[in-house]
GROMACS .gro file of C-alpha atoms in nm:
model
  145
    1MET     CA    1  -2.597  -3.758  -3.363
    2LYS     CA    2  -2.819  -3.511  -3.188
    3LYS     CA    3  -2.676  -3.623  -2.849
    4PHE     CA    4  -2.326  -3.566  -2.990
    5LEU     CA    5  -2.411  -3.212  -3.107
    6LEU     CA    6  -2.585  -3.124  -2.785
    7SER     CA    7  -2.276  -3.254  -2.594
    8ILE     CA    8  -2.047  -3.032  -2.806
    9CYS     CA    9  -2.269  -2.732  -2.752
   10MET     CA   10  -2.273  -2.794  -2.375
   11LEU     CA   11  -1.885  -2.823  -2.372
   12ALA     CA   12  -1.858  -2.499  -2.560
   13VAL     CA   13  -2.103  -2.301  -2.327
   14ALA     CA   14  -1.928  -2.446  -2.016
   15SER     CA   15  -1.582  -2.354  -2.166
   16VAL     CA   16  -1.699  -1.998  -2.244
   17CYS     CA   17  -1.838  -1.961  -1.898
   18LEU     CA   18  -1.524  -2.084  -1.735
   19PHE     CA   19  -1.315  -1.853  -1.951
   20MET     CA   20  -1.533  -1.547  -1.876
   21THR     CA   21  -1.511  -1.595  -1.494
   22SER     CA   22  -1.146  -1.649  -1.496
   23CYS     CA   23  -1.068  -1.339  -1.696
   24LYS     CA   24  -1.164  -1.071  -1.452
   25ASP     CA   25  -0.967  -0.737  -1.455
   26ASP     CA   26  -0.677  -0.732  -1.228
   27ASP     CA   27  -0.697  -0.477  -0.954
   28GLU     CA   28  -0.480  -0.177  -1.029
   29PRO     CA   29  -0.270  -0.040  -0.733
   30ALA     CA   30  -0.407   0.279  -0.568
   31VAL     CA   31  -0.242   0.586  -0.735
   32VAL     CA   32  -0.255   0.929  -0.590
   33GLN     CA   33  -0.300   1.173  -0.869
   34VAL     CA   34  -0.129   1.508  -0.846
   35THR     CA   35  -0.241   1.773  -1.110
   36GLY     CA   36  -0.243   2.168  -1.116
   37SER     CA   37  -0.110   2.467  -1.257
   38LEU     CA   38   0.230   2.428  -1.124
   39ASP     CA   39   0.345   2.232  -1.434
   40GLN     CA   40   0.233   2.545  -1.650
   41VAL     CA   41   0.381   2.807  -1.448
   42ILE     CA   42   0.721   2.631  -1.414
   43GLY     CA   43   0.725   2.538  -1.797
   44ASP     CA   44   0.639   2.911  -1.898
   45GLU     CA   45   0.900   3.045  -1.653
   46THR     CA   46   1.192   2.814  -1.771
   47SER     CA   47   1.097   2.872  -2.143
   48THR     CA   48   1.101   3.251  -2.102
   49ASN     CA   49   1.410   3.250  -1.873
   50PRO     CA   50   1.680   2.999  -1.980
   51GLY     CA   51   1.900   2.880  -1.712
   52PHE     CA   52   1.627   2.933  -1.442
   53VAL     CA   53   1.598   2.599  -1.271
   54TYR     CA   54   1.334   2.465  -1.016
   55SER     CA   55   1.370   2.241  -0.731
   56PHE     CA   56   1.126   2.137  -0.461
   57GLU     CA   57   1.162   2.087  -0.095
   58LEU     CA   58   0.917   1.843   0.057
   59ASP     CA   59   0.964   1.801   0.445
   60GLY     CA   60   1.323   1.920   0.422
   61ARG     CA   61   1.410   1.675   0.134
   62THR     CA   62   1.496   1.827  -0.207
   63TYR     CA   63   1.364   1.698  -0.535
   64ASN     CA   64   1.517   1.822  -0.850
   65SER     CA   65   1.220   1.758  -1.088
   66LEU     CA   66   0.849   1.803  -1.073
   67ALA     CA   67   0.813   1.428  -1.154
   68ALA     CA   68   1.027   1.334  -0.856
   69LEU     CA   69   0.809   1.567  -0.642
   70LYS     CA   70   0.491   1.423  -0.759
   71ALA     CA   71   0.623   1.064  -0.696
   72ALA     CA   72   0.704   1.160  -0.335
   73ILE     CA   73   0.370   1.323  -0.284
   74ALA     CA   74   0.199   1.007  -0.407
   75ALA     CA   75   0.383   0.810  -0.154
   76LEU     CA   76   0.277   1.006   0.145
   77PRO     CA   77   0.070   0.832   0.421
   78GLU     CA   78  -0.291   0.967   0.418
   79GLY     CA   79  -0.376   1.231   0.665
   80THR     CA   80  -0.024   1.327   0.757
   81THR     CA   81   0.096   1.693   0.757
   82HIS     CA   82   0.371   1.808   0.529
   83THR     CA   83   0.559   2.122   0.410
   84LEU     CA   84   0.648   2.218   0.069
   85THR     CA   85   0.855   2.499  -0.080
   86VAL     CA   86   0.945   2.590  -0.443
   87ILE     CA   87   1.307   2.699  -0.501
   88GLY     CA   88   1.409   2.869  -0.820
   89THR     CA   89   1.770   2.915  -0.902
   90ASP     CA   90   1.867   3.178  -1.160
   91ALA     CA   91   2.155   3.164  -1.418
   92ASN     CA   92   2.379   3.337  -1.151
   93GLY     CA   93   2.327   3.078  -0.905
   94LYS     CA   94   2.105   3.286  -0.664
   95ALA     CA   95   1.836   3.078  -0.527
   96HIS     CA   96   1.485   3.241  -0.490
   97ARG     CA   97   1.273   3.071  -0.230
   98GLY     CA   98   0.882   3.089  -0.242
   99ASN     CA   99   0.678   3.088   0.070
  100THR     CA  100   0.649   2.750   0.244
  101THR     CA  101   0.304   2.579   0.215
  102THR     CA  102   0.180   2.330   0.480
  103PHE     CA  103  -0.071   2.064   0.379
  104THR     CA  104  -0.233   1.751   0.496
  105SER     CA  105  -0.220   1.456   0.253
  106PRO     CA  106  -0.576   1.355   0.160
  107ARG     CA  107  -0.759   1.044   0.299
  108ALA     CA  108  -0.906   0.783   0.068
  109GLY     CA  109  -1.161   0.928  -0.182
  110GLN     CA  110  -1.064   1.296  -0.097
  111SER     CA  111  -0.862   1.559  -0.266
  112VAL     CA  112  -0.678   1.872  -0.136
  113THR     CA  113  -0.573   2.172  -0.325
  114ILE     CA  114  -0.245   2.324  -0.227
  115PRO     CA  115  -0.166   2.691  -0.307
  116ILE     CA  116   0.200   2.734  -0.411
  117ASP     CA  117   0.423   3.040  -0.412
  118VAL     CA  118   0.648   3.000  -0.723
  119PRO     CA  119   0.945   3.232  -0.745
  120LEU     CA  120   1.036   3.398  -1.069
  121HIS     CA  121   1.375   3.499  -1.208
  122ASP     CA  122   1.383   3.847  -1.033
  123ALA     CA  123   1.186   3.784  -0.706
  124ASP     CA  124   1.146   3.545  -0.431
  125HIS     CA  125   0.771   3.553  -0.430
  126SER     CA  126   0.543   3.613  -0.724
  127GLN     CA  127   0.350   3.365  -0.941
  128GLY     CA  128   0.087   3.171  -0.761
  129ALA     CA  129   0.010   2.813  -0.862
  130THR     CA  130  -0.179   2.515  -0.727
  131LEU     CA  131  -0.125   2.141  -0.688
  132VAL     CA  132  -0.432   1.930  -0.653
  133ILE     CA  133  -0.369   1.603  -0.477
  134THR     CA  134  -0.636   1.326  -0.529
  135ALA     CA  135  -0.648   0.994  -0.340
  136PRO     CA  136  -0.862   0.712  -0.484
  137GLU     CA  137  -1.113   0.542  -0.281
  138SER     CA  138  -0.873   0.261  -0.184
  139HIS     CA  139  -0.575   0.467  -0.102
  140ASN     CA  140  -0.413   0.359   0.221
  141GLY     CA  141  -0.072   0.547   0.203
  142GLY     CA  142   0.260   0.386   0.137
  143ALA     CA  143   0.459   0.378  -0.196
  144VAL     CA  144   0.309   0.377  -0.527
  145GLU     CA  145   0.375   0.061  -0.723
   0.00000   0.00000   0.00000
């Protein structure tokens, strides 16, 4: 009976050890995080000026939402240089362009703060904002999965 219980305990311990070693966390894909005050500035401006719409021009390509811009920035290869312009279109259809900002996408484990010129409803240049782009340690460029 003692040998039987000892065998059962040994099987249980072996099963637990096998389970613990096979259940390691899956590696998560590297994701570039983009944060900053641009979200707040744009949110405040569009809530106080209905009909004012923002778009973003990254390297000559237009993105119609901040989420789309962030996804595009996250997919940039590390160490490459890019240009970004914020464009605000008022209710009359007039486009107000902020100053263009040039930045270099961060290398693995680094971050970069980008000053952004955000146009308001009555001027081309006015409200300043920032974007902070942070690359994880394992960032190697390419698309975010």
